[in-house]
Short mmCIF file of C-alpha atoms and ligand atoms in Angstrom, two decimals:
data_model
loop_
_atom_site.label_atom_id
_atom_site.label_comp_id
_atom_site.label_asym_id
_atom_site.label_seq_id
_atom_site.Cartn_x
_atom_site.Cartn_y
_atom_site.Cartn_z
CA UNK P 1 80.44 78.16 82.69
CA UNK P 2 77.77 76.81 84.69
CA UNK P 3 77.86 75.18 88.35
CA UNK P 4 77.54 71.61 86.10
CA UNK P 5 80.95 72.55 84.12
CA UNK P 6 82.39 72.88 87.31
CA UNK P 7 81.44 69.99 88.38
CA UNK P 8 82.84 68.14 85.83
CA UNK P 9 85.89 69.64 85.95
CA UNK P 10 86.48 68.83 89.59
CA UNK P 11 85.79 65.31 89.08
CA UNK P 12 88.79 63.24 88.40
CA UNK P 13 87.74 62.64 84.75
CA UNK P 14 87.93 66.29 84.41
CA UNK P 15 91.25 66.68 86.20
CA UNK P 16 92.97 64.29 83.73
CA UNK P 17 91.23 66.15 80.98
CA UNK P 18 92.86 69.17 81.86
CA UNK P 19 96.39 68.19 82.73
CA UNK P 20 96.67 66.38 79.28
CA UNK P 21 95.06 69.47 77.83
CA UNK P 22 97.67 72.07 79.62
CA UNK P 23 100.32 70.01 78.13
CA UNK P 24 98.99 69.32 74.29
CA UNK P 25 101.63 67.09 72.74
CA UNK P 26 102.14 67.97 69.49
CA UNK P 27 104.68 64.97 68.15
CA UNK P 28 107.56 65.40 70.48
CA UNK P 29 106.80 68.97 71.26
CA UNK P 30 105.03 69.49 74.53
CA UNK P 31 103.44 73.16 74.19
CA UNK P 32 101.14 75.22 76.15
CA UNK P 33 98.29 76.53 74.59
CA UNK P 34 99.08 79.65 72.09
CA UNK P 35 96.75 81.71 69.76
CA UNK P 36 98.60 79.32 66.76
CA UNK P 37 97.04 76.00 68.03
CA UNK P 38 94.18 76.20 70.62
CA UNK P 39 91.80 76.01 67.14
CA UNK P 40 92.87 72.68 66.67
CA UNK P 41 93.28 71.63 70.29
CA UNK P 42 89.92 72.97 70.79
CA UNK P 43 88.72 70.83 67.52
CA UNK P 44 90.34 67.33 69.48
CA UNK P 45 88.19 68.18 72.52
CA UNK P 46 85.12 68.63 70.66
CA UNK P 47 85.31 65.13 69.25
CA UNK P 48 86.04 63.62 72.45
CA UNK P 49 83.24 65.28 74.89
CA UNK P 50 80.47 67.63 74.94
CA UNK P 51 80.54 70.75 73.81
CA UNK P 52 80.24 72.95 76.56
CA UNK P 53 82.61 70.42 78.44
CA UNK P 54 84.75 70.90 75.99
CA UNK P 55 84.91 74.87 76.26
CA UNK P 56 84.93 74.73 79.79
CA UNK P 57 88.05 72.76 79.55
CA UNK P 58 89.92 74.99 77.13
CA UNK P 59 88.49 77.78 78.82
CA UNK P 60 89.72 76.83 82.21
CA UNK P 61 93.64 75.84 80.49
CA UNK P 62 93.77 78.97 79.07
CA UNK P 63 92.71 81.11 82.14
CA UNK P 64 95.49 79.05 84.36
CA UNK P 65 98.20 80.12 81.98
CA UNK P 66 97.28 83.84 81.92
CA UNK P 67 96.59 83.53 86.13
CA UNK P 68 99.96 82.93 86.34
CA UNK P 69 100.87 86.34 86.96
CA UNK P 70 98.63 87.14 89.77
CA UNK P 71 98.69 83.36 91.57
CA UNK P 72 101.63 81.76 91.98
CA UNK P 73 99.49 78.54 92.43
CA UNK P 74 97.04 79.23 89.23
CA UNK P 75 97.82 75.95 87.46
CA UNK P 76 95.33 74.00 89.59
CA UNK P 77 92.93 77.20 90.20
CA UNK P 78 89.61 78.09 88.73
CA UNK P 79 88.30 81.15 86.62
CA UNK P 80 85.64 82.73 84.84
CA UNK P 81 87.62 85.39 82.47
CA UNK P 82 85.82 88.42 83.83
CA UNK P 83 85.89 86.93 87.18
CA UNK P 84 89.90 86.61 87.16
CA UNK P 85 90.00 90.19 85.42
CA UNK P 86 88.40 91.54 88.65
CA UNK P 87 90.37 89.25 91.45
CA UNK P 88 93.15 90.92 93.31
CA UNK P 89 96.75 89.53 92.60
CA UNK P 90 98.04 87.57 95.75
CA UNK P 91 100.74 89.68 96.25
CA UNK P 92 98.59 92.45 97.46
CA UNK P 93 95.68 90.34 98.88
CA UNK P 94 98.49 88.66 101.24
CA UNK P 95 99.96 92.05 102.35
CA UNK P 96 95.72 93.07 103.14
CA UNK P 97 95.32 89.99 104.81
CA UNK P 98 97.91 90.43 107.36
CA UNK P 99 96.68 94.12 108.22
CA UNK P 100 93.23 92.15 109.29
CA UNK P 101 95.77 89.75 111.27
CA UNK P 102 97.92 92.22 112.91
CA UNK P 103 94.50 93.91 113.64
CA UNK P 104 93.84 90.72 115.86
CA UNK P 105 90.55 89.56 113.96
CA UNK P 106 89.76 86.24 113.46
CA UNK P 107 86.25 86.32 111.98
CA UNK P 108 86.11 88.05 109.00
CA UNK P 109 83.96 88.13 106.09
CA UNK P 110 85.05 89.03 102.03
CA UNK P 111 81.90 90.50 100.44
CA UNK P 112 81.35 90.02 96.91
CA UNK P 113 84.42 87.18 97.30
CA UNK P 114 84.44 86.31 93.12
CA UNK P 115 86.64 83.38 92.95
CA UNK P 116 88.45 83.96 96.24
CA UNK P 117 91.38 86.40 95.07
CA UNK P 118 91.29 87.70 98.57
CA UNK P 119 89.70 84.85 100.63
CA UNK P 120 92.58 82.97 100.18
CA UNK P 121 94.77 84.91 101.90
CA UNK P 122 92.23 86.25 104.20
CA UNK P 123 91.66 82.42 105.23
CA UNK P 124 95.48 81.71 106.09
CA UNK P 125 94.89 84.15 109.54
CA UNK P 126 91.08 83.83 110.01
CA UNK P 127 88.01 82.12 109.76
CA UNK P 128 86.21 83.91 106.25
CA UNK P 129 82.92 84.02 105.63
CA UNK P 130 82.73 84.35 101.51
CA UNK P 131 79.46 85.79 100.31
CA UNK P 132 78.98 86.16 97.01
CA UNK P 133 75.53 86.04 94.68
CA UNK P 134 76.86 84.38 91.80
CA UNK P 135 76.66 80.40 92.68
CA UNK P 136 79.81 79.39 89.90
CA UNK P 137 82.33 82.22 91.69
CA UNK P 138 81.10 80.88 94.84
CA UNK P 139 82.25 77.17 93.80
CA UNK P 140 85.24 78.27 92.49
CA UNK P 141 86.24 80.50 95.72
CA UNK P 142 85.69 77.56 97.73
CA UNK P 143 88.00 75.57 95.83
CA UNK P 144 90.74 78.20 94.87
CA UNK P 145 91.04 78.50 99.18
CA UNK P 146 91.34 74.54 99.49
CA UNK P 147 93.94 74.95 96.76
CA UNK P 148 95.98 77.54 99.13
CA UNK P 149 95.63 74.84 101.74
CA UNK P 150 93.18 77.25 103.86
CA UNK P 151 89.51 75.20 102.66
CA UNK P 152 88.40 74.33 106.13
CA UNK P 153 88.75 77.98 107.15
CA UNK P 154 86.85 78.79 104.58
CA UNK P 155 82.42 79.53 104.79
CA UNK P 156 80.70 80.37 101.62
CA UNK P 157 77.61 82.04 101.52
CA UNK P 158 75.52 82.66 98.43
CA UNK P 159 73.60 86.18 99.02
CA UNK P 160 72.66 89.29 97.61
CA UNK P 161 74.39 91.63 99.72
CA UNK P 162 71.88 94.47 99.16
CA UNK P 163 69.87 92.62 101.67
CA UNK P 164 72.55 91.47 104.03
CA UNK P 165 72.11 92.36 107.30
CA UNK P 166 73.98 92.30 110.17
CA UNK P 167 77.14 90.01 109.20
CA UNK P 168 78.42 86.96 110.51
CA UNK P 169 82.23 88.78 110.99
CA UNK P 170 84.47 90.90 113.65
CA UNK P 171 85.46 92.43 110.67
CA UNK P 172 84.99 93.40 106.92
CA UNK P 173 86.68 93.29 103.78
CA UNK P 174 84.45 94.63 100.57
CA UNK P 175 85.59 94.50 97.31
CA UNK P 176 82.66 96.02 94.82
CA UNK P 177 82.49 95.51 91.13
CA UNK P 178 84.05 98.60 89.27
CA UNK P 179 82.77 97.87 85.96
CA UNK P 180 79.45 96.88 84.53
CA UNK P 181 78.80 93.67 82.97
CA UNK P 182 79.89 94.85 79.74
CA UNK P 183 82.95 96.09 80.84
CA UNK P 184 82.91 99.51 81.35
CA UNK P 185 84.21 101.70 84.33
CA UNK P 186 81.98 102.90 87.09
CA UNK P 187 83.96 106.28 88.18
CA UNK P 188 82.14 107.18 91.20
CA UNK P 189 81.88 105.04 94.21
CA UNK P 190 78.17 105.66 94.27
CA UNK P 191 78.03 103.59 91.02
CA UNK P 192 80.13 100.88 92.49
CA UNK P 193 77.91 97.46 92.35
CA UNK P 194 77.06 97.29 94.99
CA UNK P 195 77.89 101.24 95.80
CA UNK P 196 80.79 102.26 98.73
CA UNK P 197 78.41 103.66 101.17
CA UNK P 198 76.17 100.10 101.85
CA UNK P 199 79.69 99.62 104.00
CA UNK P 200 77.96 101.68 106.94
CA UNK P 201 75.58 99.07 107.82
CA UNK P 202 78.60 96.50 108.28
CA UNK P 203 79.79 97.39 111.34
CA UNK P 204 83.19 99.69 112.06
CA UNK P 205 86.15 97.48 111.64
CA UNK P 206 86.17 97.29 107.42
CA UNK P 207 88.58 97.75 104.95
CA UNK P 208 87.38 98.43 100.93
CA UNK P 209 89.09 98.52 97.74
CA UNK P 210 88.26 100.71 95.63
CA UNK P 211 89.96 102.34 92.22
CA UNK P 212 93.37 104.25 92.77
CA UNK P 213 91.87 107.17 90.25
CA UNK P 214 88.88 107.72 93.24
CA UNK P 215 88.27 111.44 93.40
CA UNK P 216 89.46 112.54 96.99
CA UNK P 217 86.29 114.65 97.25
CA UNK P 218 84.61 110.88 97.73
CA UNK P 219 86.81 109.29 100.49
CA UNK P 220 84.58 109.03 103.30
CA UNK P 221 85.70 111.25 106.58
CA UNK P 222 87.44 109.39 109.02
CA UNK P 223 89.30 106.53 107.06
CA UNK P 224 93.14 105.56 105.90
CA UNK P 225 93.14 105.84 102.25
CA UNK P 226 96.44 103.42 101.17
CA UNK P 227 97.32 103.07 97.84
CA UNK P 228 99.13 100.41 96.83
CA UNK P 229 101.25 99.73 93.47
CA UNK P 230 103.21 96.69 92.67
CA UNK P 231 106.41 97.03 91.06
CA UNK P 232 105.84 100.53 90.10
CA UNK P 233 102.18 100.17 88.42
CA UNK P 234 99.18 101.94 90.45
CA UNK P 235 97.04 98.99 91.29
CA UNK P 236 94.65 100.16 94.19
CA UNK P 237 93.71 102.15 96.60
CA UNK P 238 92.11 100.35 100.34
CA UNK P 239 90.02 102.80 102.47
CA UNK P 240 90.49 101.49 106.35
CA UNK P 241 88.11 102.30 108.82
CA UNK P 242 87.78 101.15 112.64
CA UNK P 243 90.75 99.02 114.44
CA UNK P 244 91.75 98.55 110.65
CA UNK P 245 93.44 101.83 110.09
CA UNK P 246 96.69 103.43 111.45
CA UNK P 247 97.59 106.23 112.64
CA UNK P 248 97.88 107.40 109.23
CA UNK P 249 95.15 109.69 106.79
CA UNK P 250 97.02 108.95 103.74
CA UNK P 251 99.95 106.15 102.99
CA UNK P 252 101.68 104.96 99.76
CA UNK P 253 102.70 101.11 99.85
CA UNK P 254 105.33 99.78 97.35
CA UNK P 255 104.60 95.83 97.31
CA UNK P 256 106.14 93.43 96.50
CA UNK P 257 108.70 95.07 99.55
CA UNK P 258 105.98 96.63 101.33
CA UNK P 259 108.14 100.55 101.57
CA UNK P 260 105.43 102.74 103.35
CA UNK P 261 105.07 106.33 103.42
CA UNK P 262 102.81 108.27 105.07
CA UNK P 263 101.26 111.75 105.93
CA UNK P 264 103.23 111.35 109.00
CA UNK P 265 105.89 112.30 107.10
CA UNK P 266 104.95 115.05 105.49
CA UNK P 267 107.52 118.38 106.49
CA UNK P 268 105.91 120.91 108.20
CA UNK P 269 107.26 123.64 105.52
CA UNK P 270 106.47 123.14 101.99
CA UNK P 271 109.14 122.12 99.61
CA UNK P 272 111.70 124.70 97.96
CA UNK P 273 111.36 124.90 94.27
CA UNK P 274 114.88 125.32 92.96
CA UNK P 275 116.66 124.47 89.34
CA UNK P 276 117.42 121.26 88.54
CA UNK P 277 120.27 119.95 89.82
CA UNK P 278 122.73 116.64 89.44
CA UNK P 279 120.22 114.08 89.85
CA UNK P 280 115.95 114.27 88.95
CA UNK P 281 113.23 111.86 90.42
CA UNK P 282 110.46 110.52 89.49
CA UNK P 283 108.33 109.22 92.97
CA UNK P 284 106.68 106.14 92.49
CA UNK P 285 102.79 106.23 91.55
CA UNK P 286 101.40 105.28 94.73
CA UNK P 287 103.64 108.29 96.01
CA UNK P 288 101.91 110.96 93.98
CA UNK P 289 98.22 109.28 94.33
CA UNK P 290 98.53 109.65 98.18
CA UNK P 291 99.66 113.40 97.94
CA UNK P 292 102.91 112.30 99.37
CA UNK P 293 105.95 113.77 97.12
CA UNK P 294 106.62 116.40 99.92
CA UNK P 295 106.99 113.80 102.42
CA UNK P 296 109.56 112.08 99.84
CA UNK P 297 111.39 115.18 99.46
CA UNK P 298 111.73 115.54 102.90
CA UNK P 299 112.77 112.41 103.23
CA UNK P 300 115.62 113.24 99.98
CA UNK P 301 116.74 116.27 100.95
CA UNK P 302 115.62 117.14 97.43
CA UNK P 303 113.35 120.02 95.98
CA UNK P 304 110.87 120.69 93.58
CA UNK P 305 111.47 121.85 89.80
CA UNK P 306 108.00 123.26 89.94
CA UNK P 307 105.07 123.97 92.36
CA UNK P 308 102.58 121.18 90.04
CA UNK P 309 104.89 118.93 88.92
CA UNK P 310 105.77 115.90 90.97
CA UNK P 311 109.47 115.51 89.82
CA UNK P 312 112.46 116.13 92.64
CA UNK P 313 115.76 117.11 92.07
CA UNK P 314 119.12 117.49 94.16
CA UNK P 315 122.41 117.46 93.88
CA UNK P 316 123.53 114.60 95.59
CA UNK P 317 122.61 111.10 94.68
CA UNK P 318 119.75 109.76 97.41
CA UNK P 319 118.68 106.73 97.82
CA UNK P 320 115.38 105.18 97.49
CA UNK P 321 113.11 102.66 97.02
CA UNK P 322 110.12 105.34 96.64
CA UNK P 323 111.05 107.27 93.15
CA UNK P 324 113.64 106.22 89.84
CA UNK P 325 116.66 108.06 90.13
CA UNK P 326 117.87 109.72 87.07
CA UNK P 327 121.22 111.78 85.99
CA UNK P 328 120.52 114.80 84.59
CA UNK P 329 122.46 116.09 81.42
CA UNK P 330 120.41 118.96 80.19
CA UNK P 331 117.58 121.58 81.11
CA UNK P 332 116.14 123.39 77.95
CA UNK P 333 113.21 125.03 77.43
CA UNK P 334 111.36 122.93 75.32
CA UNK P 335 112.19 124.03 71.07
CA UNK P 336 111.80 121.29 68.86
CA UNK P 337 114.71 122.62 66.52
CA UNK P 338 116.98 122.80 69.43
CA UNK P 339 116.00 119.89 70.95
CA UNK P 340 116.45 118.25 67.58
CA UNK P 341 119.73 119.83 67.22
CA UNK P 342 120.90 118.75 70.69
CA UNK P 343 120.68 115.15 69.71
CA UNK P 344 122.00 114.94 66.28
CA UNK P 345 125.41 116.78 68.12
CA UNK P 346 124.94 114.03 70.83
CA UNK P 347 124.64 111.51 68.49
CA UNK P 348 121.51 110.02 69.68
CA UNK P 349 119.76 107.15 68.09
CA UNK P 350 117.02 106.57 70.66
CA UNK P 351 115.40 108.38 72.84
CA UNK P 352 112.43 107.71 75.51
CA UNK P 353 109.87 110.10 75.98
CA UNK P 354 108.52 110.65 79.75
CA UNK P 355 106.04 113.57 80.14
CA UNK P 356 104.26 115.15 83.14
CA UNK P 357 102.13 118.54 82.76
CA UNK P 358 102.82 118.49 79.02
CA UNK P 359 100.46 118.79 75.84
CA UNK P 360 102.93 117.23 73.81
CA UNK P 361 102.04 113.96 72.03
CA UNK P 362 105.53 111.50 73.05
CA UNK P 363 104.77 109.25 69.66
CA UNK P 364 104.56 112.34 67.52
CA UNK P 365 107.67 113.63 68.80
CA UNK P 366 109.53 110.58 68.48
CA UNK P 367 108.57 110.87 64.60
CA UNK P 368 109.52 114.47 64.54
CA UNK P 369 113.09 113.71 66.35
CA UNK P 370 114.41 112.26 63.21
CA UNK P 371 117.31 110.61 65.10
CA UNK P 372 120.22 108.98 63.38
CA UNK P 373 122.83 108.44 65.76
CA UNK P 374 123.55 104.56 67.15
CA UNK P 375 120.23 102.73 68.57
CA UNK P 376 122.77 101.90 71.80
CA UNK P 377 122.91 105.44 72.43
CA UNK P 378 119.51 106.12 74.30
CA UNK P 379 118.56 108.93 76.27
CA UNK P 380 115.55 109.87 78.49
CA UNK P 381 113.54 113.06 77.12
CA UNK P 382 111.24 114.77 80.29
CA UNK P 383 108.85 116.92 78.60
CA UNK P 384 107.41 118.91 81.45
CA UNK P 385 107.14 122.50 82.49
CA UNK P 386 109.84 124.51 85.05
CA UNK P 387 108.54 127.43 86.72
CA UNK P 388 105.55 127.94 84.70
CA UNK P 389 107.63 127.62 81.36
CA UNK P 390 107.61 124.71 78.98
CA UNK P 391 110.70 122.66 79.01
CA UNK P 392 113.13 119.34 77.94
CA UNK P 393 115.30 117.50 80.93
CA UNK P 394 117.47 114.99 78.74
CA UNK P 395 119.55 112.05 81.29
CA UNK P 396 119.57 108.24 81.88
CA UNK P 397 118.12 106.29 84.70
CA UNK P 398 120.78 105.95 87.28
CA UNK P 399 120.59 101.85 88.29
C1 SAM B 1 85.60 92.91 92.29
S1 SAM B 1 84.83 91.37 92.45
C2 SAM B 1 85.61 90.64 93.83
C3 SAM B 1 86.94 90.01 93.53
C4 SAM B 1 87.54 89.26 94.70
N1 SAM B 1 87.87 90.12 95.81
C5 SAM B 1 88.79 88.51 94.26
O1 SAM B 1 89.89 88.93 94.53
O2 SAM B 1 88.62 87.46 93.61
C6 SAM B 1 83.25 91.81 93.07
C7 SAM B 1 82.32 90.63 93.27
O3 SAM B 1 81.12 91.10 93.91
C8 SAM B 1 80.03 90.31 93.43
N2 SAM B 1 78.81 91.11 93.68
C9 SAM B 1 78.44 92.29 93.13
N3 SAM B 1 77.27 92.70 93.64
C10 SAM B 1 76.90 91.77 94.56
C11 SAM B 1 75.77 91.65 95.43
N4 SAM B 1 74.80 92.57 95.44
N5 SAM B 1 75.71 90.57 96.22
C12 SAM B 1 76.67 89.63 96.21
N6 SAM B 1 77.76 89.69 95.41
C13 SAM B 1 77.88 90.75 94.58
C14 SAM B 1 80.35 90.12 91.96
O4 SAM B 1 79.66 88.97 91.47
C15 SAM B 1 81.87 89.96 91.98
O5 SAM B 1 82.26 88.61 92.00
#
């Protein structure tokens, strides 16, 4: 899409264009646009305006209606599709954006903004400088803030930030590129575009986001490493630095609640490793990224089942927002025949296959269960290993 496109979509001929397009009347039917009809609803546009018009239209429709899970206000936003791919979901950039306001700044500037997945919630405490090279991302931030009712707090800035220097901001929020422009994962933070360390020259109070796999070895000294998942999926990790960080070395943040843990709450013995008892858990992913499943079992009462793996146990039911909570019905060590024979007895029909510090392929043991018993009759399979020795737990999630 170029800076043109845009244009024309922000005009009001554009507008109507794309509120008649996001709801395509087909006879009665009023339908949003599926992979069964945006061929032909693509076809009407074509005869009606120029082509790239045209595209930029369906393009934009299309992009709204898959936005809708990270922006609750996507249906008048504006994407590229790699641009969107890369933007952080407003859940999280909200929760961010309120660590820079509870930090008391009120100048701060998003680096490498895209189309304003964070500057919109950055803009509802502060005044944000945007900078960002690419001119259409720019044009689009600008608007996607207005659209959050925040556009006069809002200052773009079209730069390369390679030769940025010093910043217009109290404070700093930098959110690199991860991937290349075909799509493929930068693993080191020295590949990031541009790379983690060009944050030094920004001045102390900044806060990055980089990938929740980053190898600790690479987290500079010094900073708050928080990872952060959203119901239950490992979304990202922010490294705080200056008035920005807490107390805290290491925390795991459950959003859409916003649970914290931290190393602050780690026990100053290490956990028991015991059997399994009653009840297993499972800590939430942002739990075991931040090295935190001691500080959980502290926080349980539980134990460990095994020095490496990151499942509790106990024998009373705890709860907690920071790990699923299963009842356990058997401990084997892991034999296919028995394990096979187990549920035929139990009348299984279904089973679910959770693994952790197992070789074994879930899909190929799901073909090699054979099960016959009722669908209804589901159980949970951990394949994992106890004490150093291969082994099943079978239960259900306790809810
Ligand atoms: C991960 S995206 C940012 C997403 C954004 N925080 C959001 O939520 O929408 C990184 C952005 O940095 C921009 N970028 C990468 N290198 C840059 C550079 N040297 N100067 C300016 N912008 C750059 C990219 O164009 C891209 O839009």
């Amino acid at each position: 899409m170029t800076l043109d496109d845009l244009q024309f979509l922000l005009s009001s001929e554009g507008e109507q264009w794309l509120k008649d397009t996001a709801r395509s009347r087909f006879g009665f039917v009023v339908t949003p646009i599926t992979p069964h009809n945006h061929l032909q609803i693509a076809a009407q546009l074509r005869q009606q305006l120029p082509p790239t018009q045209a595209q930029a239209i369906m393009e934009t429709v299309m992009l709204r209606q898959q936005a809708a899970v990270k922006f609750s206000r996507a249906d008048q936003m504006f994407f590229t599709r790699p641009a969107l791919e890369q933007a952080s979901a407003e859940t999280i950039s909200h929760y961010r954006a309120q660590r820079f306001a509870a930090a008391g700044f009120r100048q701060v500037a998003d680096l490498g903004c895209g189309i304003g997945g964070d500057a919109l919630a950055l803009a509802a405490h502060a005044h944000v400088t945007g900078i960002e090279w690419d001119a259409v991302r720019l044009a689009m931030a600008q608007e996607n803030v207005r659209v959050y009712g925040h556009g006069a707090q809002f200052h773009p800035l079209q730069a390369d930030l390679v030769e940025l220097t010093p910043l217009p901001a109290e404070a700093v929020f930098f959110d690199p590129a991860r991937r290349d422009e075909h799509g493929r994962r930068f693993h080191s933070v020295h590949q990031y575009q541009p790379p983690l360390n060009l944050v030094e020259r920004w001045g102390a109070h900044t806060a990055v986001k980089v990938s929740p796999a980053i190898d600790y070895a690479e987290i500079p000294p010094g900073v708050e490493a928080e990872f952060i998942s959203l119901t239950g999926d490992m979304k990202e990790c922010v490294l705080w630095a200056g008035d920005l960080r807490s107390d805290a070395n290491r925390r795991a943040t459950l959003l859409p609640e916003g649970h914290s843990l931290t190393d602050a709450d780690l026990p100053a013995q290490p956990t028991p490793v015991t059997a399994v008892g009653h009840y297993l858990y499972e800590p939430d992913s942002a739990v075991i990224r931040a090295h935190l499943v001691e500080a959980l079992a502290q926080q349980l009462g539980a134990n460990k089942i095994d020095e490496e793996i990151a499942y509790l146990t106990s024998d009373d039911p705890q709860e907690t927002p920071f790990a699923k909570r299963y009842v356990v019905e058997a401990v084997r060590p892991f034999q296919l025949k028995q394990l096979r024979h187990y549920l035929h007895q139990n009348q299984i029909g279904q089973v679910t296959v959770k693994k952790r510090g197992s070789p074994l392929e879930p899909e190929k043991l799901q073909r090699q269960l054979r099960l016959t018993g009722p669908k209804e009759n589901h159980r949970i399979l951990f394949l994992t290993h106890i004490q150093g020795k291969p082994s099943v737990i079978i239960g259900w999630e306790d809810k």
